[in-house]
Each structure stands twice: as C-alpha cells, then as structure tokens.
Short mmCIF file of C-alpha atoms in Angstrom, two decimals:
data_model
loop_
_atom_site.label_atom_id
_atom_site.label_comp_id
_atom_site.label_asym_id
_atom_site.label_seq_id
_atom_site.Cartn_x
_atom_site.Cartn_y
_atom_site.Cartn_z
CA UNK A 541 25.56 32.01 9.51
CA UNK A 542 24.47 29.25 7.11
CA UNK A 543 27.11 26.48 6.75
CA UNK A 544 28.47 25.41 3.38
CA UNK A 545 25.95 23.18 1.56
CA UNK A 546 26.70 19.69 0.25
CA UNK A 547 24.10 20.14 -2.50
CA UNK A 548 22.47 23.09 -4.21
CA UNK A 549 19.51 22.77 -6.55
CA UNK A 550 18.80 25.72 -8.86
CA UNK A 551 16.24 26.65 -11.51
CA UNK A 552 13.53 24.51 -9.97
CA UNK A 553 9.83 25.04 -9.35
CA UNK A 554 9.57 24.09 -5.66
CA UNK A 555 6.10 23.21 -4.36
CA UNK A 556 4.87 22.90 -0.77
CA UNK A 557 7.52 25.20 0.70
CA UNK A 558 5.07 26.87 3.10
CA UNK A 559 6.32 30.30 2.11
CA UNK A 560 4.64 33.01 0.07
CA UNK A 561 7.95 33.93 -1.56
CA UNK A 562 8.88 32.40 -4.89
CA UNK A 563 11.42 29.61 -4.44
CA UNK A 564 13.66 28.55 -7.30
CA UNK A 565 16.67 27.16 -5.40
CA UNK A 566 17.50 25.05 -2.36
CA UNK A 567 20.59 24.31 -0.28
CA UNK A 568 21.10 21.00 1.54
CA UNK A 569 23.66 19.94 4.14
CA UNK A 570 23.98 16.57 5.89
CA UNK A 571 20.63 15.46 4.52
CA UNK A 572 18.70 18.50 5.82
CA UNK A 573 17.26 21.47 3.93
CA UNK A 574 19.20 24.51 5.20
CA UNK A 575 18.05 27.30 2.87
CA UNK A 576 15.38 28.14 0.27
CA UNK A 577 15.26 31.18 -1.96
CA UNK A 578 16.16 32.57 -5.34
CA UNK A 579 19.05 31.35 -7.50
CA UNK A 580 21.57 34.07 -6.71
CA UNK A 581 20.99 34.01 -2.96
CA UNK A 582 21.39 30.25 -2.71
CA UNK A 583 24.37 30.07 -5.08
CA UNK A 584 26.19 32.59 -2.89
CA UNK A 585 26.38 29.85 -0.23
CA UNK A 586 28.30 27.46 -2.48
CA UNK A 587 31.84 26.35 -1.66
CA UNK A 588 34.33 24.41 -3.75
CA UNK A 589 33.00 21.04 -2.56
CA UNK A 590 29.31 21.90 -3.12
CA UNK A 591 27.49 19.87 -5.78
CA UNK A 592 25.32 22.17 -7.92
CA UNK A 593 22.46 20.71 -9.97
CA UNK A 594 20.50 22.75 -12.52
CA UNK A 595 16.94 21.43 -12.66
CA UNK A 596 16.08 23.22 -15.88
CA UNK A 597 12.72 24.48 -14.63
CA UNK A 598 11.45 21.08 -13.48
CA UNK A 599 8.99 20.83 -10.57
CA UNK A 600 10.18 19.64 -7.15
CA UNK A 601 7.82 18.07 -4.61
CA UNK A 602 8.42 16.39 -1.26
CA UNK A 603 9.31 12.72 -1.66
CA UNK A 604 6.16 10.65 -1.97
CA UNK A 605 5.17 8.72 1.16
CA UNK A 606 3.19 5.52 0.54
CA UNK A 607 1.21 5.10 3.74
CA UNK A 608 0.01 1.58 3.00
CA UNK A 609 2.08 -0.90 1.07
CA UNK A 610 3.50 -4.40 1.24
CA UNK A 611 6.91 -3.25 0.17
CA UNK A 612 9.20 -6.18 0.85
CA UNK A 613 6.55 -8.57 -0.48
CA UNK A 614 6.38 -6.44 -3.63
CA UNK A 615 10.13 -6.88 -4.04
CA UNK A 616 9.74 -10.65 -3.77
CA UNK A 617 6.93 -10.58 -6.32
CA UNK A 618 9.19 -8.81 -8.79
CA UNK A 619 10.95 -12.14 -9.25
CA UNK A 620 7.66 -13.99 -9.86
CA UNK A 621 5.76 -14.29 -13.14
CA UNK A 622 4.21 -10.84 -13.64
CA UNK A 623 0.49 -11.14 -14.40
CA UNK A 624 -0.52 -7.58 -13.52
CA UNK A 625 -1.09 -6.45 -17.10
CA UNK A 626 -2.43 -9.74 -18.49
CA UNK A 627 -5.61 -9.05 -20.45
CA UNK A 628 -6.91 -12.58 -21.00
CA UNK A 629 -6.99 -16.04 -19.52
CA UNK A 630 -4.92 -17.23 -22.46
CA UNK A 631 -2.24 -14.69 -21.65
CA UNK A 632 -2.17 -15.91 -18.05
CA UNK A 633 -1.64 -19.48 -19.25
CA UNK A 634 1.01 -18.44 -21.78
CA UNK A 635 3.07 -16.47 -19.25
CA UNK A 636 2.92 -19.26 -16.69
CA UNK A 637 3.95 -21.81 -19.33
CA UNK A 638 6.96 -19.64 -20.20
CA UNK A 639 7.82 -19.45 -16.50
CA UNK A 640 7.52 -23.23 -16.19
CA UNK A 641 9.99 -23.76 -19.06
CA UNK A 642 12.61 -21.86 -17.05
CA UNK A 643 11.89 -23.83 -13.87
CA UNK A 644 13.08 -27.39 -13.05
CA UNK A 645 10.27 -29.95 -13.03
CA UNK A 646 8.64 -30.31 -9.66
CA UNK A 647 9.64 -26.81 -8.52
CA UNK A 648 7.02 -24.17 -7.79
CA UNK A 649 6.00 -21.59 -10.39
CA UNK A 650 4.65 -18.47 -8.67
CA UNK A 651 2.73 -15.65 -10.29
CA UNK A 652 1.34 -12.41 -8.96
CA UNK A 653 -1.02 -9.56 -9.78
CA UNK A 654 -3.76 -11.02 -11.97
CA UNK A 655 -7.02 -9.09 -12.19
CA UNK A 656 -9.91 -10.78 -13.99
CA UNK A 657 -11.53 -7.40 -14.67
CA UNK A 658 -8.79 -6.72 -17.22
CA UNK A 659 -9.60 -9.88 -19.17
CA UNK A 660 -11.13 -9.37 -22.59
CA UNK A 661 -12.23 -13.01 -22.99
CA UNK A 662 -13.84 -14.18 -19.73
CA UNK A 663 -14.00 -12.02 -16.61
CA UNK A 664 -13.68 -14.90 -14.15
CA UNK A 665 -11.17 -16.25 -11.68
CA UNK A 666 -8.55 -18.66 -13.10
CA UNK A 667 -9.16 -22.20 -11.80
CA UNK A 668 -6.97 -25.30 -11.53
CA UNK A 669 -7.92 -26.48 -15.02
CA UNK A 670 -6.71 -23.20 -16.52
CA UNK A 671 -3.40 -23.44 -14.68
CA UNK A 672 -3.00 -27.12 -15.61
CA UNK A 673 -2.77 -25.98 -19.23
CA UNK A 674 0.38 -24.06 -18.30
CA UNK A 675 2.03 -27.11 -16.70
CA UNK A 676 1.12 -30.38 -15.05
CA UNK A 677 4.72 -31.00 -14.03
CA UNK A 678 5.10 -27.92 -11.84
CA UNK A 679 3.01 -26.90 -8.83
CA UNK A 680 1.63 -23.45 -9.71
CA UNK A 681 0.21 -20.77 -7.43
CA UNK A 682 -0.86 -17.32 -8.57
CA UNK A 683 -1.97 -14.51 -6.26
CA UNK A 684 -4.70 -12.04 -7.22
CA UNK A 685 -3.77 -8.36 -7.27
CA UNK A 686 -5.65 -7.74 -4.01
CA UNK A 687 -3.70 -10.44 -2.17
CA UNK A 688 -6.95 -11.85 -0.74
CA UNK A 689 -7.31 -14.81 -3.07
CA UNK A 690 -5.16 -17.15 -5.12
CA UNK A 691 -5.44 -19.94 -7.67
CA UNK A 692 -3.54 -23.23 -7.67
CA UNK A 693 -3.16 -25.96 -10.26
CA UNK A 694 -3.87 -29.66 -9.70
CA UNK A 695 -0.30 -30.61 -8.82
CA UNK A 696 -0.10 -27.85 -6.20
CA UNK A 697 -3.28 -29.16 -4.60
CA UNK A 698 -2.12 -32.78 -4.80
CA UNK A 699 1.24 -31.87 -3.27
CA UNK A 700 -0.29 -30.07 -0.30
CA UNK A 701 -3.60 -31.99 -0.08
CA UNK A 702 -5.45 -29.38 1.99
CA UNK A 703 -8.58 -30.40 3.83
CA UNK A 704 -11.72 -30.06 1.76
CA UNK A 705 -13.37 -28.37 4.72
CA UNK A 706 -10.49 -25.94 5.34
CA UNK A 707 -11.69 -22.36 5.49
CA UNK A 708 -11.21 -20.55 2.20
CA UNK A 709 -10.35 -23.67 0.16
CA UNK A 710 -13.02 -23.72 -2.55
CA UNK A 711 -14.68 -27.00 -3.47
CA UNK A 712 -17.14 -27.70 -6.29
CA UNK A 713 -20.45 -28.42 -4.54
CA UNK A 714 -21.45 -30.95 -7.22
CA UNK A 715 -18.25 -33.00 -7.51
CA UNK A 716 -16.55 -32.34 -4.20
CA UNK A 717 -13.33 -31.60 -6.10
CA UNK A 718 -11.03 -28.66 -5.50
CA UNK A 719 -11.67 -25.77 -7.90
CA UNK A 720 -8.20 -24.35 -7.33
CA UNK A 721 -9.58 -21.14 -5.84
CA UNK A 722 -8.17 -20.16 -2.44
CA UNK A 723 -9.75 -17.29 -0.51
CA UNK A 724 -7.69 -15.30 2.02
CA UNK A 725 -4.21 -16.06 3.28
CA UNK A 726 -5.20 -19.00 5.47
CA UNK A 727 -6.21 -20.96 2.36
CA UNK A 728 -3.05 -20.01 0.49
CA UNK A 729 -0.93 -21.12 3.43
CA UNK A 730 -2.72 -24.50 3.39
CA UNK A 731 -1.39 -25.02 -0.14
CA UNK A 732 1.89 -23.07 -0.17
CA UNK A 733 3.65 -22.66 3.15
CA UNK A 734 7.23 -22.13 1.95
CA UNK A 735 8.71 -18.97 3.43
CA UNK A 736 11.34 -16.94 1.55
CA UNK A 737 14.86 -17.15 2.89
CA UNK A 738 16.55 -14.16 4.48
CA UNK A 739 18.76 -13.88 1.41
CA UNK A 740 15.70 -13.80 -0.86
CA UNK A 741 14.08 -11.15 1.32
CA UNK A 742 17.18 -8.96 1.23
CA UNK A 743 17.31 -9.19 -2.56
CA UNK A 744 13.58 -8.50 -2.81
CA UNK A 745 14.01 -5.43 -0.64
CA UNK A 746 16.82 -4.17 -2.88
CA UNK A 747 14.58 -4.54 -5.93
CA UNK A 748 11.72 -2.76 -4.16
CA UNK A 749 13.94 0.17 -3.14
CA UNK A 750 15.08 0.64 -6.74
CA UNK A 751 11.45 0.68 -7.86
CA UNK A 752 10.56 3.19 -5.13
CA UNK A 753 13.32 5.55 -6.25
CA UNK A 754 12.14 5.27 -9.87
CA UNK A 755 8.71 6.45 -8.76
CA UNK A 756 9.84 9.22 -6.41
CA UNK A 757 8.95 7.39 -3.19
CA UNK A 758 11.23 8.15 -0.25
CA UNK A 759 9.05 7.03 2.69
CA UNK A 760 6.48 4.31 3.26
CA UNK A 761 4.69 2.10 5.75
CA UNK A 762 5.25 -1.63 5.29
CA UNK A 763 3.25 -4.37 7.02
CA UNK A 764 5.85 -6.79 8.29
CA UNK A 765 6.50 -10.10 10.02
CA UNK A 766 9.46 -10.70 12.35
CA UNK A 767 11.41 -12.27 9.47
CA UNK A 768 10.91 -9.16 7.34
CA UNK A 769 12.23 -6.89 10.10
CA UNK A 770 15.48 -8.89 10.04
CA UNK A 771 15.88 -8.19 6.31
CA UNK A 772 15.34 -4.45 6.89
CA UNK A 773 17.87 -4.48 9.72
CA UNK A 774 20.45 -6.28 7.58
CA UNK A 775 20.18 -3.74 4.75
CA UNK A 776 20.36 -0.88 7.19
CA UNK A 777 23.56 -2.23 8.73
CA UNK A 778 25.02 -2.52 5.21
CA UNK A 779 24.13 1.10 4.40
CA UNK A 780 21.67 0.01 1.69
CA UNK A 781 18.38 1.05 3.28
CA UNK A 782 17.89 4.27 1.32
CA UNK A 783 14.19 4.49 2.11
CA UNK A 784 12.42 5.65 5.28
CA UNK A 785 10.17 2.90 6.52
CA UNK A 786 7.50 2.75 9.15
CA UNK A 787 7.33 -0.86 10.27
CA UNK A 788 3.72 -1.81 10.90
CA UNK A 789 3.71 -5.02 12.91
CA UNK A 790 1.25 -7.65 11.79
CA UNK A 791 -0.75 -8.87 14.76
CA UNK A 792 -1.03 -12.66 14.54
CA UNK A 793 -4.22 -13.88 12.92
CA UNK A 794 -5.39 -16.93 11.03
CA UNK A 795 -4.18 -15.72 7.66
CA UNK A 796 -0.80 -14.13 8.50
CA UNK A 797 2.23 -15.04 10.50
CA UNK A 798 2.88 -12.09 12.73
CA UNK A 799 3.68 -10.99 16.23
CA UNK A 800 2.20 -12.47 19.35
CA UNK A 801 0.41 -9.82 21.34
CA UNK A 802 2.02 -11.25 24.48
CA UNK A 803 5.51 -10.81 23.02
CA UNK A 804 4.89 -7.20 22.03
CA UNK A 805 3.44 -6.30 25.41
CA UNK A 806 6.32 -7.98 27.20
CA UNK A 807 8.93 -6.14 25.10
CA UNK A 808 7.48 -2.80 26.15
CA UNK A 809 8.07 -1.19 22.74
CA UNK A 810 5.40 1.04 21.30
CA UNK A 811 4.68 3.34 18.38
CA UNK A 812 7.58 5.63 17.35
CA UNK A 813 10.35 3.39 18.69
CA UNK A 814 13.20 3.93 16.22
CA UNK A 815 14.54 6.86 14.23
CA UNK A 816 14.17 8.70 10.92
CA UNK A 817 15.22 5.72 8.81
CA UNK A 818 13.19 2.93 10.39
CA UNK A 819 10.80 2.86 13.30
CA UNK A 820 7.75 1.10 14.67
CA UNK A 821 4.60 2.82 13.54
CA UNK A 822 1.46 0.81 14.11
CA UNK A 823 0.03 -2.62 14.79
CA UNK A 824 -1.97 -4.04 11.88
CA UNK A 825 -5.25 -5.92 12.37
CA UNK A 826 -7.65 -7.12 9.70
CA UNK A 827 -11.40 -7.59 9.86
CA UNK A 828 -12.41 -8.44 6.30
CA UNK A 829 -11.02 -9.25 2.85
CA UNK A 830 -11.44 -7.43 -0.46
CA UNK A 831 -14.20 -6.44 -2.85
CA UNK A 832 -12.41 -8.13 -5.74
CA UNK A 833 -12.42 -11.47 -3.92
CA UNK A 834 -16.01 -10.99 -2.67
CA UNK A 835 -14.67 -11.16 0.92
CA UNK A 836 -15.09 -7.51 2.01
CA UNK A 837 -17.71 -7.51 4.77
CA UNK A 838 -20.90 -5.69 3.71
CA UNK A 839 -24.19 -4.92 5.42
CA UNK A 840 -26.05 -5.87 2.22
CA UNK A 841 -25.20 -8.59 -0.33
CA UNK A 842 -22.94 -8.07 -3.32
CA UNK A 843 -24.76 -6.87 -6.39
CA UNK A 844 -23.20 -9.70 -8.43
CA UNK A 845 -23.50 -12.37 -5.69
CA UNK A 846 -26.86 -12.00 -3.97
CA UNK A 847 -26.22 -14.61 -1.26
CA UNK A 848 -22.85 -13.24 -0.19
CA UNK A 849 -22.10 -10.40 2.24
CA UNK A 850 -18.38 -11.12 2.61
CA UNK A 851 -16.46 -12.68 5.47
CA UNK A 852 -14.51 -12.08 8.66
CA UNK A 853 -10.79 -12.78 8.35
CA UNK A 854 -10.56 -13.52 12.07
CA UNK A 855 -12.82 -14.05 15.04
CA UNK A 856 -14.42 -10.69 15.82
CA UNK A 857 -14.11 -11.11 19.58
CA UNK A 858 -10.38 -11.75 19.18
CA UNK A 859 -10.11 -8.62 17.05
CA UNK A 860 -11.94 -6.53 19.65
CA UNK A 861 -9.63 -7.77 22.39
CA UNK A 862 -6.56 -7.13 20.24
CA UNK A 863 -7.55 -3.54 19.46
CA UNK A 864 -7.95 -2.77 23.14
CA UNK A 865 -4.72 -4.50 24.16
CA UNK A 866 -2.72 -2.78 21.41
CA UNK A 867 -4.13 0.62 22.35
CA UNK A 868 -3.40 0.11 26.04
CA UNK A 869 0.14 -1.07 25.22
CA UNK A 870 0.85 2.28 23.55
CA UNK A 871 0.51 1.32 19.92
CA UNK A 872 -1.12 3.16 17.09
CA UNK A 873 -3.64 0.70 15.63
CA UNK A 874 -4.29 0.23 11.91
CA UNK A 875 -7.41 -1.80 11.13
CA UNK A 876 -8.09 -3.20 7.67
CA UNK A 877 -11.79 -2.56 7.01
CA UNK A 878 -12.98 -2.34 3.41
CA UNK A 879 -16.70 -3.06 3.66
CA UNK A 880 -19.20 -0.88 5.53
CA UNK A 881 -19.99 -3.61 8.05
CA UNK A 882 -16.29 -4.18 8.75
CA UNK A 883 -15.86 -0.44 9.25
CA UNK A 884 -18.56 -0.45 11.93
CA UNK A 885 -16.66 -3.10 13.85
CA UNK A 886 -13.38 -1.21 13.44
CA UNK A 887 -14.81 2.05 14.77
CA UNK A 888 -16.56 0.23 17.60
CA UNK A 889 -13.24 -1.28 18.70
CA UNK A 890 -11.38 2.02 18.53
CA UNK A 891 -14.12 3.92 20.34
CA UNK A 892 -14.27 1.40 23.17
CA UNK A 893 -10.49 1.46 23.60
CA UNK A 894 -10.19 5.24 23.55
CA UNK A 895 -12.97 5.62 26.10
CA UNK A 896 -11.43 3.00 28.40
CA UNK A 897 -7.98 4.60 28.29
CA UNK A 898 -7.99 8.07 26.69
CA UNK A 899 -4.94 9.14 24.68
CA UNK A 900 -4.86 12.69 23.36
CA UNK A 901 -3.04 11.86 20.12
CA UNK A 902 -3.56 8.19 19.30
CA UNK A 903 -3.80 8.66 15.50
CA UNK A 904 -5.44 5.26 15.07
CA UNK A 905 -6.10 4.39 11.44
CA UNK A 906 -8.69 2.58 9.39
CA UNK A 907 -7.11 1.04 6.32
CA UNK A 908 -9.16 1.39 3.11
CA UNK A 909 -12.60 2.44 4.47
CA UNK A 910 -13.85 2.17 0.92
CA UNK A 911 -17.59 2.10 1.57
CA UNK A 912 -18.83 4.66 4.11
CA UNK A 913 -22.11 6.09 5.38
CA UNK A 914 -22.76 9.58 6.74
CA UNK A 915 -22.83 8.21 10.29
CA UNK A 916 -19.52 6.42 9.82
CA UNK A 917 -17.87 9.57 8.53
CA UNK A 918 -19.10 11.44 11.59
CA UNK A 919 -17.64 8.76 13.88
CA UNK A 920 -14.29 8.78 12.04
CA UNK A 921 -14.09 12.55 12.48
CA UNK A 922 -15.19 12.59 16.11
CA UNK A 923 -12.82 9.78 17.09
CA UNK A 924 -9.96 11.58 15.28
CA UNK A 925 -9.27 8.43 13.29
CA UNK A 926 -7.08 8.72 10.19
CA UNK A 927 -8.54 7.43 6.93
CA UNK A 928 -5.74 5.53 5.19
CA UNK A 929 -6.90 5.46 1.58
CA UNK A 930 -5.65 3.97 -1.68
CA UNK A 931 -6.82 6.27 -4.49
CA UNK A 932 -5.44 4.00 -7.23
CA UNK A 933 -8.30 1.61 -6.37
CA UNK A 934 -10.94 4.03 -7.61
CA UNK A 935 -8.78 4.90 -10.61
CA UNK A 936 -8.37 1.29 -11.68
CA UNK A 937 -11.73 -0.23 -10.64
CA UNK A 938 -14.11 2.71 -10.19
CA UNK A 939 -14.80 3.68 -13.79
CA UNK A 940 -18.27 3.03 -15.31
CA UNK A 941 -18.83 -0.71 -15.66
CA UNK A 942 -15.76 -1.47 -13.54
CA UNK A 943 -15.31 -3.86 -10.66
CA UNK A 944 -16.71 -1.48 -8.02
CA UNK A 945 -19.96 -1.00 -9.93
CA UNK A 946 -20.35 -4.74 -10.55
CA UNK A 947 -19.70 -5.60 -6.91
CA UNK A 948 -21.67 -2.76 -5.29
CA UNK A 949 -24.14 -1.44 -7.84
CA UNK A 950 -24.53 2.19 -8.88
CA UNK A 951 -26.18 3.45 -5.67
CA UNK A 952 -23.49 2.17 -3.30
CA UNK A 953 -20.79 3.33 -5.71
CA UNK A 954 -21.75 6.91 -4.77
CA UNK A 955 -20.49 6.17 -1.22
CA UNK A 956 -17.23 4.62 -2.35
CA UNK A 957 -13.91 6.38 -1.58
CA UNK A 958 -15.49 9.71 -0.60
CA UNK A 959 -12.31 11.81 -0.48
CA UNK A 960 -13.95 15.22 -0.98
CA UNK A 961 -16.52 14.63 1.73
CA UNK A 962 -13.87 13.35 4.14
CA UNK A 963 -11.62 16.38 3.76
CA UNK A 964 -14.56 18.77 3.96
CA UNK A 965 -15.67 17.05 7.17
CA UNK A 966 -12.24 17.58 8.72
CA UNK A 967 -11.05 13.96 8.50
CA UNK A 968 -7.29 13.40 8.18
CA UNK A 969 -6.42 11.40 5.06
CA UNK A 970 -3.20 9.68 4.13
CA UNK A 971 -2.64 8.09 0.74
CA UNK A 972 -0.94 4.83 -0.13
CA UNK A 973 -1.11 2.27 -2.90
CA UNK A 974 -1.33 -1.20 -1.33
CA UNK A 975 0.96 -2.02 -4.26
CA UNK A 976 -1.99 -2.12 -6.69
CA UNK A 977 -0.04 -0.68 -8.38
CA UNK A 978 2.78 1.02 -6.48
CA UNK A 979 2.61 4.41 -8.23
CA UNK A 980 1.91 7.72 -6.41
CA UNK A 981 1.24 9.77 -9.54
CA UNK A 982 -1.37 7.26 -10.66
CA UNK A 983 -2.93 7.61 -7.21
CA UNK A 984 -2.97 11.40 -7.39
CA UNK A 985 -4.52 11.25 -10.86
CA UNK A 986 -7.14 8.83 -9.54
CA UNK A 987 -8.19 11.14 -6.70
CA UNK A 988 -8.32 14.20 -8.97
CA UNK A 989 -10.33 12.40 -11.70
CA UNK A 990 -12.53 10.35 -9.35
CA UNK A 991 -15.44 8.99 -11.47
CA UNK A 992 -17.87 10.48 -8.94
CA UNK A 993 -17.33 14.21 -9.47
CA UNK A 994 -18.50 15.14 -5.98
CA UNK A 995 -15.71 13.01 -4.47
CA UNK A 996 -12.82 14.58 -6.42
CA UNK A 997 -9.90 16.37 -4.81
CA UNK A 998 -7.86 19.19 -6.25
CA UNK A 999 -4.36 18.32 -7.44
CA UNK A 1000 -2.88 20.19 -4.48
CA UNK A 1001 -5.05 18.31 -1.99
CA UNK A 1002 -4.18 14.93 -3.51
CA UNK A 1003 -0.47 15.76 -3.50
CA UNK A 1004 -0.73 16.79 0.15
CA UNK A 1005 -2.43 13.50 1.07
CA UNK A 1006 0.46 11.60 -0.53
CA UNK A 1007 3.14 13.63 1.27
CA UNK A 1008 2.21 15.61 4.38
CA UNK A 1009 -0.90 13.51 5.05
CA UNK A 1010 1.15 10.32 5.13
CA UNK A 1011 3.82 12.00 7.27
CA UNK A 1012 1.15 12.99 9.79
CA UNK A 1013 -0.16 9.41 9.87
CA UNK A 1014 3.26 8.23 11.09
CA UNK A 1015 3.85 11.16 13.50
CA UNK A 1016 6.49 12.61 11.13
CA UNK A 1017 4.92 15.89 9.99
CA UNK A 1018 7.65 17.93 11.71
CA UNK A 1019 10.42 16.17 9.79
CA UNK A 1020 9.03 15.53 6.32
CA UNK A 1021 6.04 16.04 4.04
CA UNK A 1022 6.89 19.60 2.97
CA UNK A 1023 10.00 21.35 1.64
CA UNK A 1024 10.98 23.56 4.57
CA UNK A 1025 14.22 24.58 6.23
CA UNK A 1026 15.06 22.04 8.90
CA UNK A 1027 13.22 19.17 7.25
CA UNK A 1028 14.72 16.10 5.64
CA UNK A 1029 16.00 16.62 2.10
CA UNK A 1030 13.78 13.94 0.53
CA UNK A 1031 12.18 15.00 -2.74
CA UNK A 1032 11.12 14.04 -6.24
CA UNK A 1033 11.84 16.10 -9.34
CA UNK A 1034 8.98 15.82 -11.86
CA UNK A 1035 8.84 16.40 -15.60
CA UNK A 1036 5.72 18.56 -15.22
CA UNK A 1037 3.83 20.45 -12.54
CA UNK A 1038 0.92 18.29 -11.29
CA UNK A 1039 -0.87 21.43 -10.10
CA UNK A 1040 -1.01 23.06 -13.53
CA UNK A 1041 -1.23 20.28 -16.13
CA UNK A 1042 -4.53 18.92 -17.36
CA UNK A 1043 -5.77 16.50 -14.66
CA UNK A 1044 -5.89 13.61 -17.12
CA UNK A 1045 -2.15 14.09 -17.75
CA UNK A 1046 -1.05 13.68 -14.13
CA UNK A 1047 -0.61 9.93 -14.46
CA UNK A 1048 1.78 10.49 -17.38
CA UNK A 1049 4.18 12.76 -15.47
CA UNK A 1050 7.65 11.26 -15.17
CA UNK A 1051 9.95 11.28 -12.16
CA UNK A 1052 13.18 12.82 -13.44
CA UNK A 1053 15.16 12.54 -10.22
CA UNK A 1054 14.74 11.25 -6.66
CA UNK A 1055 16.75 12.70 -3.77
CA UNK A 1056 16.97 10.88 -0.45
CA UNK A 1057 18.63 12.61 2.47
CA UNK A 1058 20.37 15.01 0.11
CA UNK A 1059 21.72 12.16 -2.06
CA UNK A 1060 20.61 11.76 -5.66
CA UNK A 1061 19.54 8.10 -5.71
CA UNK A 1062 17.78 8.07 -9.10
CA UNK A 1063 18.08 9.91 -12.40
CA UNK A 1064 15.83 9.11 -15.31
CA UNK A 1065 17.70 7.83 -18.38
CA UNK A 1066 20.91 7.39 -16.37
#
C-alpha cells in the first residue's frame, strides 16, 4: 500500500521517467518519488495534509546536475563588480570606477568575469593602465571568465610588489615594468592573497544556492579547499544547504591552496564518504590552463601566438605521482586537461595507475578534454574514463570567428568538444558549466546547436548528460538523474519542452519551479 504523499504534482509533462506509459502526475513523500501515473490515479492517494500543485501542462525534468563548477567561489563573485557582460574596455573601466566610488580609499575593488572576445572596441586583455583609469586610489584586481588569468592596476602591484621573475607575473620585455597581467592562480596569489572569511563564504554560498534554484540546479560538484568545506558544513547544520554537493578536494599545487596528499591518505577517507546531501566525490588535479589565457597545453602552437604552446600549471612529475597516490588511496581522480598535450599526460597518469592497482569501477574523469584526437578518444573509452565537458564553452566561444577559431584555427576546431563522436564511441559524458556561465539550459542549447554539425547531440542526449550523466559521474545514478519511483524528488519545471521546441529556442526556456527533496524551493515570479 502506498503511503499518503506530502506532495502531488498533476497536469505535468514528465520526462525521463523510464516508463513507456504516459505520466502526467507524481506523488512524493519524505523527499522520495513514491508514485507516477495519470492524474486520477495519483490524486486518489491524496490525504487532507497533501499539498497538490497543478503544473498547467508544464514540462518536468530531473533537477539539473552541474558536474563541474566553482560554486562557492561563484557566490563570492556575486558580490564583486560583475564584468561578465561588458562589451568594451570602456565599460570595464566605467563599472570599476562605479565600484570604487562605493569603496573606501585604499580598499580592494574586485571584479570578475571579463571576456575580451565580447569587446567591440579592442579584443585585448585589460592592463594596469586601463584599470588605473578606474581608480588610482584603490587596488584593483579583475579575474578573467576562465579563472586562469587576472589583471591588476598599478596600486595593486605596488601594494604587493611581486617579484618580476615570479611565474605568471607578466613584465614588458622592453621596459621591465609590470603590465598588470597575471597568468594562473600562482600569479594572482602573488598580488592578492586575502582569503574570504568564513562569514563571507557562508553568505556567498547562500547567494549561490539561490541562483542554482533559479536555474533548476539541484546537484553539483564543487572544487573546494578545507575552508570551503567548513562553510558547507555550517550551512548544513543550520538546515540551509538545500543543494546536493559533491565535494571535489583540490590537491595542493602551486596555484591553489588545497589538501595535502599526506593528510588525505592519513585520514583514510575516500570517494563516496558522506550522504545524499554532501559527500566526497573526487580529488582534483590540474595539468594546464585555458585556451582563453593562452595557457592550455597544446602539441602545436596557438594559431594567434605562433611561439606559444601553453604551459604546465604544476610540475608534471608531481602530477604523475599525485594521480597514482590518489588512485591507490581510493579516490576518484578528476584531472583538468584542456589542450591535447595535457590530455595525453592525463591519460598516461590514469592508465599507469589503473594498471598498477586495478579497480573495476574507478570512474576517473578528465575535466574539459576540449581538443581530442582519434587515438585519445580510443584511450578514454578503453580506460573507461568519464569525459567531464562544459558545453557552454562551445556555445559562447565556438561560433565562426570566435575565440576557439582564433586560438586553434579552423582545422583544429573540427576536433574541439566532439560530443557526438564521444557518445557514439561509448564514452560516458557528464555536463557542467565551470560557471562560464552557470546555466544548464544554455549548455544544452550549446550541445544541440554545436557549430560543427557532426558534433551535435540531440536534445534528449544533451539533457541526459546534464542529469543522469552527471549523476553517474558521482556514483549517484541509482538515486537521482531520472524521475523514477524510489529516487530523490529533485526536479525542475520548465516553461517549454526542450525535446520538442526549435533547438535555437532551448536557451530561452524558463525554469518555472525548482523542487528539492520534495520541497518547492523556487517559483518564478514569486
């Protein structure tokens, strides 16, 4: 006998129910889906205390699961000067100047999200002279959308006085002066090493959760430091952590504060320690940077920088050792590898580790894998490595004349973000956003309208990658990722059906409602 539901949803178009029968209604109890069926059958289960919601024919999908994001950091950035939609250098300067007016003299002005490829005046990186026009009385630091480079003004550089030979701190070869450009996190830390307080992190996390609910996201993987874990724990104890998070531990490297490998091994924890709300998923390692910052590691030079093939973020021998130690300690490993040369090193490390100590279901991941060869795809498949992809990248930067084409040229662009080929080859894919931007429907649109037609996915495949694919990547496919009896009642109610609208319209679909564990946590226009 089915117990009395807490919540009944009727007159909905439920997708991914794994049943051939038409489903228009759902019953939920204690955060779990307990029944699916037609309206009359499900309504017959209602009791006096049951909340009944009429969806008015709207489409219901499993809650989106962002498999690769910097969630708490995104929340912190929401309080910074937003530069993500700035379309000119002048607009960058204007917004920073407005931010400076609201900030006491001598205090830092922080900005985030600029992308020079959106500029209509000059498509170049902002330098210290540009930022000096915003203020000479405030130290200013702005982080590029990729997170792999920043720009600082003169006062910021004078205040910190980084070494002119410090890695990633750019110096004019003619004058010997700082340009203000800072490549990779190690350079940014040389200029700005102030860490947010626990209070600031808690507030940032609250802001990020609200944004997630607005966009229908109910699960995610965040790449975290020890301090960030404390903020998650605090919100959980207060009953405010209404998001399911896989905590990916940042392995210490030169550009990130993270976890000592010795500490993690000594603690004896490993992947899947935790529960349905928060748990340890993987250990994060990074080999290279980003294409936007010209630091992704390539076999051949950049098309717009003929002497540059990118850079290692850390010593490659240290990375190799870390992959093997993490694998042997029982962790799932997630390796950031954007360029094709970086991907070779990532696969080499995984292959060596798996051969040395076989594990039947390791589910190791390569993060990004944006530029791939036929041989690399074969190795990914044979090693049973998960491709953790960010489809919004190709949507934002992959169009004709976009950043990808400028960095890689037309021929290499054909091997960029090859979703169709990966799925056809039997490779497991999970989708995330990397926060660039944090928007699953934009990501689904990007995969379906991929500028290279032979790499496009169907709407159903893209939706699956952003739900069940991401659940599989965190060993959660039995608890979420589809709308089935016995699974968690996490879902998003959409204004339109992404499987039937014109593909170009997918990015314009609105999230009408988000349900987390059977609780309505967001309603549009409420």
